[in-house]
JSON list of C-alpha atoms in Angstrom, two decimals:
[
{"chain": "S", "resi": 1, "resn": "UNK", "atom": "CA", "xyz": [71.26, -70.57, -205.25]},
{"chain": "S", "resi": 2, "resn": "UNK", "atom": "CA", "xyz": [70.47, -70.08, -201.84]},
{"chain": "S", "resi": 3, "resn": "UNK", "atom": "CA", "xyz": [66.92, -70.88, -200.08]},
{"chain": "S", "resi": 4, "resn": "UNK", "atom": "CA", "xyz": [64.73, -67.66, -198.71]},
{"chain": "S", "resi": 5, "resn": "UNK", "atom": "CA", "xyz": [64.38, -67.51, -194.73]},
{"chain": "S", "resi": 6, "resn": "UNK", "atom": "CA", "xyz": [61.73, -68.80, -194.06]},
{"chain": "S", "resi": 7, "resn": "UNK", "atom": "CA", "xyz": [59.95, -67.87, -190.36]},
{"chain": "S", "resi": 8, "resn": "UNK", "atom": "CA", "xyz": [57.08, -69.73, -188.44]},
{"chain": "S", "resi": 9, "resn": "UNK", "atom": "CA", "xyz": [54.11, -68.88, -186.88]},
{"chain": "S", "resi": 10, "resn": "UNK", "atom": "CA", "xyz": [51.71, -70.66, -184.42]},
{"chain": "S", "resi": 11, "resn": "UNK", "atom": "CA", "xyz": [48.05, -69.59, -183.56]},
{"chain": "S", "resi": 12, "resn": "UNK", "atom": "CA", "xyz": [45.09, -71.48, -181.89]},
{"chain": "S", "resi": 13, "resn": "UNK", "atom": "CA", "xyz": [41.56, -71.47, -182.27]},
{"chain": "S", "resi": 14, "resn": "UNK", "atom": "CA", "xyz": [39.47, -74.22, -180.11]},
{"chain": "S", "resi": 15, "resn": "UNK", "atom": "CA", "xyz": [40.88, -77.18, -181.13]},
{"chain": "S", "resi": 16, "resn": "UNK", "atom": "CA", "xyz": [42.72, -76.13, -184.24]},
{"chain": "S", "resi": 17, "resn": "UNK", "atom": "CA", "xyz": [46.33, -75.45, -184.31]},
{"chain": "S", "resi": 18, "resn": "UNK", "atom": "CA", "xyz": [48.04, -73.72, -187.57]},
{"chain": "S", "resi": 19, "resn": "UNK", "atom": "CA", "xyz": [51.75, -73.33, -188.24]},
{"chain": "S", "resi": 20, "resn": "UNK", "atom": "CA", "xyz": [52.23, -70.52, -189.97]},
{"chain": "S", "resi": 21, "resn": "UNK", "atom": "CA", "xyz": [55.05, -70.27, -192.72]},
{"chain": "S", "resi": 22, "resn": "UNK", "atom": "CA", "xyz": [56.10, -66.69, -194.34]},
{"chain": "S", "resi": 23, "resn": "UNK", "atom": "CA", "xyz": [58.60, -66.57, -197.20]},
{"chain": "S", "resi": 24, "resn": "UNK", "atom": "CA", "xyz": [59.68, -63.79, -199.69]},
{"chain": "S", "resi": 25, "resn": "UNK", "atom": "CA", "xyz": [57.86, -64.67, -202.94]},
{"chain": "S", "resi": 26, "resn": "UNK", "atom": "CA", "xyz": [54.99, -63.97, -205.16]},
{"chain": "S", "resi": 27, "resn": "UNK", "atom": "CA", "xyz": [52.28, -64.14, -203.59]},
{"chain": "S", "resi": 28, "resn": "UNK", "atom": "CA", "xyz": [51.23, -67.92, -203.26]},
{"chain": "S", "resi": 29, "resn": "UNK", "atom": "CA", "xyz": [48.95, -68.74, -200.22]},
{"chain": "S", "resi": 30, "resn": "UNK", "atom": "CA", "xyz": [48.77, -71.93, -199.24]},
{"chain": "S", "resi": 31, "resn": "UNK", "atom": "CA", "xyz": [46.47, -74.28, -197.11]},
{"chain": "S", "resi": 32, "resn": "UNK", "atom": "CA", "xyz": [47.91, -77.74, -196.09]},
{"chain": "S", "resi": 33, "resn": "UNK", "atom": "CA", "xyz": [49.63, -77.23, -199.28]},
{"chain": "S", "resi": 34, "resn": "UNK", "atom": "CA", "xyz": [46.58, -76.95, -200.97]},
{"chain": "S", "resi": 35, "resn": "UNK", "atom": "CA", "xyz": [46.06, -73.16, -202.79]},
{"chain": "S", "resi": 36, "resn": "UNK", "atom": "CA", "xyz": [43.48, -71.39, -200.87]},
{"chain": "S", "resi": 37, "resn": "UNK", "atom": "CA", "xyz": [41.29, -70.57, -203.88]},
{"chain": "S", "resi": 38, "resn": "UNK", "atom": "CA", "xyz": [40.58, -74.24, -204.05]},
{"chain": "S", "resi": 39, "resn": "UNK", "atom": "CA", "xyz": [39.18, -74.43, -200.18]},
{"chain": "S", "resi": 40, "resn": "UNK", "atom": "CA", "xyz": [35.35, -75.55, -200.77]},
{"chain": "S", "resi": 41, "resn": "UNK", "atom": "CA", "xyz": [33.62, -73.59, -198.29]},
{"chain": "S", "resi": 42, "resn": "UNK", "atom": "CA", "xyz": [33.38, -69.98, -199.12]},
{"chain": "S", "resi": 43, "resn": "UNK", "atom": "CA", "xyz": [33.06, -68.54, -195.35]},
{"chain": "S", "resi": 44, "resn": "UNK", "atom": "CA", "xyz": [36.33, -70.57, -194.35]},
{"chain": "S", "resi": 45, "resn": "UNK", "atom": "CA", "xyz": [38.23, -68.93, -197.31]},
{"chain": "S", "resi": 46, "resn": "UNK", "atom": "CA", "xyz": [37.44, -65.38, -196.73]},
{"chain": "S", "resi": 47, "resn": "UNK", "atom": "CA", "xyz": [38.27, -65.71, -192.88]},
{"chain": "S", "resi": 48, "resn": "UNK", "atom": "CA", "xyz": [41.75, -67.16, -194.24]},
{"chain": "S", "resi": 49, "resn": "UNK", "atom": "CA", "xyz": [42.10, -64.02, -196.82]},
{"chain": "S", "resi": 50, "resn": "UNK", "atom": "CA", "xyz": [40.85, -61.43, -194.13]},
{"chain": "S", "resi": 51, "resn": "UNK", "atom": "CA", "xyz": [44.08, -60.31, -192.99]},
{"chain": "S", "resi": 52, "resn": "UNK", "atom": "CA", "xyz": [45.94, -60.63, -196.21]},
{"chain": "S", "resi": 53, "resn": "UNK", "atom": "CA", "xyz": [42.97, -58.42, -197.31]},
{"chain": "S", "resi": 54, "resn": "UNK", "atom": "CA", "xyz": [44.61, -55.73, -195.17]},
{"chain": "S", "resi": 55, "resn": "UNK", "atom": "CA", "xyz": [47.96, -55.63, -196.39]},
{"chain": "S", "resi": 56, "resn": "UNK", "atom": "CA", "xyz": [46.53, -54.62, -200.21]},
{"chain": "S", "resi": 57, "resn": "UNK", "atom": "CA", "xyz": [49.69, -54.88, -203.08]},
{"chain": "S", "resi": 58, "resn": "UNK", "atom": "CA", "xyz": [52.34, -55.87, -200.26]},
{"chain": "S", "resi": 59, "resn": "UNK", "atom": "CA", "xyz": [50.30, -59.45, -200.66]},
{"chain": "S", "resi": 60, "resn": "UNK", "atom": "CA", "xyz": [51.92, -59.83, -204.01]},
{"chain": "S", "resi": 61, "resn": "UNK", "atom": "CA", "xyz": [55.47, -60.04, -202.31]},
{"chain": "S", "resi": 62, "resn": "UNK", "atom": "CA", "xyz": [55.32, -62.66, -199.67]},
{"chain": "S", "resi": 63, "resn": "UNK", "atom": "CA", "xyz": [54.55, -66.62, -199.99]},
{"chain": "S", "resi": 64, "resn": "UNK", "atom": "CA", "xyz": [52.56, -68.11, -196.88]},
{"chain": "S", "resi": 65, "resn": "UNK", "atom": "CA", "xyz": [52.27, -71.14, -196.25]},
{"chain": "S", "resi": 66, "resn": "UNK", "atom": "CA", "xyz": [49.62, -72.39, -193.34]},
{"chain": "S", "resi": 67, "resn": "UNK", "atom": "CA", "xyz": [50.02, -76.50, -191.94]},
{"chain": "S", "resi": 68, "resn": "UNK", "atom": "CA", "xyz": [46.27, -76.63, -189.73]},
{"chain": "S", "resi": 69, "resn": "UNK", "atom": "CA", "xyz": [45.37, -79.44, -187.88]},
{"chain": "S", "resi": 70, "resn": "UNK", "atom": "CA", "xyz": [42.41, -80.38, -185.88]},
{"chain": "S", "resi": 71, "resn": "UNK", "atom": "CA", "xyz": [38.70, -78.45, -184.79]},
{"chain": "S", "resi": 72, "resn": "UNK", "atom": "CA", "xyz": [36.21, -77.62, -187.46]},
{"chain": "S", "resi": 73, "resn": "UNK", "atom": "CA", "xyz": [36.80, -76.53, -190.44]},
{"chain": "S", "resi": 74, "resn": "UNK", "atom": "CA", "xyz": [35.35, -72.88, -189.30]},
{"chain": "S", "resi": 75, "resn": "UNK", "atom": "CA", "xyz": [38.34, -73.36, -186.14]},
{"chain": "S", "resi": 76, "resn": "UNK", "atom": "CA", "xyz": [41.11, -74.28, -188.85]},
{"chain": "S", "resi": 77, "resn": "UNK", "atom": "CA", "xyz": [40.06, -70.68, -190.58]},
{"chain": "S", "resi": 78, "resn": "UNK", "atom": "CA", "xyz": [40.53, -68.91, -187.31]},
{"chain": "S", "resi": 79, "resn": "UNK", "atom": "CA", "xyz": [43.73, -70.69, -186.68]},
{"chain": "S", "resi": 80, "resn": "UNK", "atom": "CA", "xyz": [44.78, -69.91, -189.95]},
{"chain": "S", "resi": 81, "resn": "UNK", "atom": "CA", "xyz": [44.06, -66.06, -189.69]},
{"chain": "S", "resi": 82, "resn": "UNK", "atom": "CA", "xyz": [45.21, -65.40, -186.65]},
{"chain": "S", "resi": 83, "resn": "UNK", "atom": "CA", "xyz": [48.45, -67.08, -187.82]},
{"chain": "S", "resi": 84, "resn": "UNK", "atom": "CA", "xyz": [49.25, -65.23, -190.66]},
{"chain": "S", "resi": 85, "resn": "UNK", "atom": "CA", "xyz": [48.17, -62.43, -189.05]},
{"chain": "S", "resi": 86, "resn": "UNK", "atom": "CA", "xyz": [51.15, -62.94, -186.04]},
{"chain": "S", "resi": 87, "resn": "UNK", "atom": "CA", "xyz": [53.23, -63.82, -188.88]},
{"chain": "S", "resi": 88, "resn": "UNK", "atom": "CA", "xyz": [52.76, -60.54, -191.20]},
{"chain": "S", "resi": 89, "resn": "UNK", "atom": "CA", "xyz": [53.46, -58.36, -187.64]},
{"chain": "S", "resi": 90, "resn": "UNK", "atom": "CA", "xyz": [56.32, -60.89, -186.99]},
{"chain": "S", "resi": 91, "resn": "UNK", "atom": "CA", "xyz": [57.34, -60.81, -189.97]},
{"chain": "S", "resi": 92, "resn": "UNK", "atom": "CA", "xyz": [57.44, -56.88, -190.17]},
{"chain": "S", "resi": 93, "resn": "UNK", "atom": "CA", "xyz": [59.45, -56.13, -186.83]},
{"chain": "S", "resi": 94, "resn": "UNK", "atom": "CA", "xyz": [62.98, -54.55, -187.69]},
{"chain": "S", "resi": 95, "resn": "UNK", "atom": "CA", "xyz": [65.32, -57.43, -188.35]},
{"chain": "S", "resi": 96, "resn": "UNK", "atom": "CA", "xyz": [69.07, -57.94, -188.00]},
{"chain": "S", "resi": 97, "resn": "UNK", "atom": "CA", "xyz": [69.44, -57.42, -192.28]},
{"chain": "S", "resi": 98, "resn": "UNK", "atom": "CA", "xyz": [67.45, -55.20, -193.27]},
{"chain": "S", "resi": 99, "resn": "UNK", "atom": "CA", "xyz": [68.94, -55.29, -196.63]},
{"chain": "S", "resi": 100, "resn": "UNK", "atom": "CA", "xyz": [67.21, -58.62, -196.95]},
{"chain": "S", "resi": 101, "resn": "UNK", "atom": "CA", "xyz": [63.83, -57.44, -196.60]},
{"chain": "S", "resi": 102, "resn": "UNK", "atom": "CA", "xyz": [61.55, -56.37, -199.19]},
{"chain": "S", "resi": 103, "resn": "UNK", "atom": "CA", "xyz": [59.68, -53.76, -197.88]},
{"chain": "S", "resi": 104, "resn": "UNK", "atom": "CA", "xyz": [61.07, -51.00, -196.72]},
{"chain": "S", "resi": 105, "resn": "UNK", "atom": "CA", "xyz": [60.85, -49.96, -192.66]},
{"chain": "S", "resi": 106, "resn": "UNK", "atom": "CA", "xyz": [57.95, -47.34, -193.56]},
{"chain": "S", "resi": 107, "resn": "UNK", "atom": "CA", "xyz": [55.94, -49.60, -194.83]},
{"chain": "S", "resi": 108, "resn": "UNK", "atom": "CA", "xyz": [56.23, -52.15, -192.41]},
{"chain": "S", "resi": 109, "resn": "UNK", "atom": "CA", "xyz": [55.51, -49.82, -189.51]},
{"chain": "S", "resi": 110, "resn": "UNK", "atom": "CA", "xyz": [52.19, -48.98, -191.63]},
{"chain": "S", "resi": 111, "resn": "UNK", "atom": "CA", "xyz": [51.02, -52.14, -192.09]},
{"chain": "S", "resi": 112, "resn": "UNK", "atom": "CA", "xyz": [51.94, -53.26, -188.58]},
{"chain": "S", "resi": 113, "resn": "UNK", "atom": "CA", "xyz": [49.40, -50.24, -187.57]},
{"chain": "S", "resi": 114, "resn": "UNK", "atom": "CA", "xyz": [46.56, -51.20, -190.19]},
{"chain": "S", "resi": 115, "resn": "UNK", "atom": "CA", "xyz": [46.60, -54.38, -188.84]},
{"chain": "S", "resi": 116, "resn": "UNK", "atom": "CA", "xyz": [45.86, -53.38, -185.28]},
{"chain": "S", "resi": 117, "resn": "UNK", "atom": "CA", "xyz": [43.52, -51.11, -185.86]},
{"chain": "S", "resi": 118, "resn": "UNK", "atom": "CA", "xyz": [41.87, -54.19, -188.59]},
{"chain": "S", "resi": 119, "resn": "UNK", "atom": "CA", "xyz": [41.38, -56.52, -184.87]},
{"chain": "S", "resi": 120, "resn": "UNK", "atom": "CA", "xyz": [43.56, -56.45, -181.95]},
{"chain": "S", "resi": 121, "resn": "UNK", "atom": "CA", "xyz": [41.91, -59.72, -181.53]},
{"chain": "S", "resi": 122, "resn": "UNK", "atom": "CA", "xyz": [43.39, -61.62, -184.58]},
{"chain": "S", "resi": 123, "resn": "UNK", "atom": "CA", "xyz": [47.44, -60.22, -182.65]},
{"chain": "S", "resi": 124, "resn": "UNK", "atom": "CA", "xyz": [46.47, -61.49, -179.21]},
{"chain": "S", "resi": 125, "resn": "UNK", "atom": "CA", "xyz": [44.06, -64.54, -179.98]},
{"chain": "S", "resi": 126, "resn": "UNK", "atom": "CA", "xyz": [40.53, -64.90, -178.62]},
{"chain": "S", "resi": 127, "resn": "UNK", "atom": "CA", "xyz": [39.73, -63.15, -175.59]},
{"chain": "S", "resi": 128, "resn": "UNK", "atom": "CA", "xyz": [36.66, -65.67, -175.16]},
{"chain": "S", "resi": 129, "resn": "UNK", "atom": "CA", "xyz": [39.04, -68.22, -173.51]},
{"chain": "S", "resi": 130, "resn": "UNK", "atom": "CA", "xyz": [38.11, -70.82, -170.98]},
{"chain": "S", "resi": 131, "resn": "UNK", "atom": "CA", "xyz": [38.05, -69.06, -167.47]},
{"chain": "S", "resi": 132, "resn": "UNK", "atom": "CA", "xyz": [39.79, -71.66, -164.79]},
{"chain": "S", "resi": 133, "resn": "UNK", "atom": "CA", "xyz": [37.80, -73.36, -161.87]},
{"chain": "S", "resi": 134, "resn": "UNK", "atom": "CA", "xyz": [38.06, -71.41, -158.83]},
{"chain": "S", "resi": 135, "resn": "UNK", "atom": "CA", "xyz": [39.62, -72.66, -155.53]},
{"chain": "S", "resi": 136, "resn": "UNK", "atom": "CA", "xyz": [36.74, -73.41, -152.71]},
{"chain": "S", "resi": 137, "resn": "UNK", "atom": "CA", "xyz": [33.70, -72.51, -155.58]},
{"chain": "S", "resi": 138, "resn": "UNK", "atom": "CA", "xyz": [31.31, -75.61, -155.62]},
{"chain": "S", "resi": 139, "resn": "UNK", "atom": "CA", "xyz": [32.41, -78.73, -157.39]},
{"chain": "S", "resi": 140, "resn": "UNK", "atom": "CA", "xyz": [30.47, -81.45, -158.57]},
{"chain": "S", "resi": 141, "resn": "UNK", "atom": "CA", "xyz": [29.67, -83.77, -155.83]},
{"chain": "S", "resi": 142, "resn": "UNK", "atom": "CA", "xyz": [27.80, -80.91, -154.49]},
{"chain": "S", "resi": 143, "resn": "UNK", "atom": "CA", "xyz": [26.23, -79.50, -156.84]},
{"chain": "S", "resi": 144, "resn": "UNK", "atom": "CA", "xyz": [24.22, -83.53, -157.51]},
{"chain": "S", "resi": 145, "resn": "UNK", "atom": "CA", "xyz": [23.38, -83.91, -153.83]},
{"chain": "S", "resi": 146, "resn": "UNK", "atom": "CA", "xyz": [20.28, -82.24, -152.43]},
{"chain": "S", "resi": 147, "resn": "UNK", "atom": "CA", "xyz": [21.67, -82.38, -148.52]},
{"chain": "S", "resi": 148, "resn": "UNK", "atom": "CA", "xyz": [24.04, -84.51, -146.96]},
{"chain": "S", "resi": 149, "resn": "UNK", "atom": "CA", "xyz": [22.37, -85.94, -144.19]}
]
């Protein structure tokens, strides 16, 4: 018997990092190998589901597997979704055997476009990152002093 490929996924979200595992299967999602329907708080779990959400009875043919550490429990759900999110459109690119795949190249490109068009943020990450401090702008010690006689 030989083991499915399995592929990985990273994604952040503040301080929350999720690895994001994608197998062929049956459907099984999994949160730090917990099943997601057992995740207490109700907002975290649909933010987890959202993208899966997208990808309608193709859900039932794909095991995912999510490994979150860190942040919130709010910035573990982010993590998470824009993980499996990277992974599904990873996931979906044309591979070397495509014999191996379940779902064939039609499909893939359409779910690879329904999940753009769902949030081009969840593909790229957030766009509300931390800007860097500019070179010359004012820095601390000068901001506290009134003059500097």
């Amino acid at each position: 018997m030989t083991t499915p490929k399995t592929e990985i996924y990273f994604a952040t979200r503040k301080r929350a990092s999720a690895h994001v595992y994608i197998t062929k299967g049956q459907g099984k999602v999994r949160i730090n190998n917990v099943p997601v329907e057992m995740i207490p708080q109700e907002t975290a779990r649909e933010v987890i589901l959202g993208p899966l959400e997208i990808t309608g009875d193709l859900r039932d043919k794909i095991d995912i597997s999510v490994r979150v550490r860190g942040g919130g429990f709010m910035g573990q759900a982010s993590a998470a979704a824009t993980g499996i999110t990277r992974a599904l459109i990873g996931w979906t690119k044309s591979k070397k055997e495509p014999k191996e795949h379940p779902l064939p190249k039609s499909t893939r490109e359409d779910l690879r476009k329904r999940i753009s068009d769902f949030d081009k943020y969840l593909v790229s990450g957030d766009a509300r990152q931390k800007e860097p401090k500019k070179f010359g702008g004012p820095g601390a010690r000068r901001r506290k002093q009134k003059s500097y006689r």
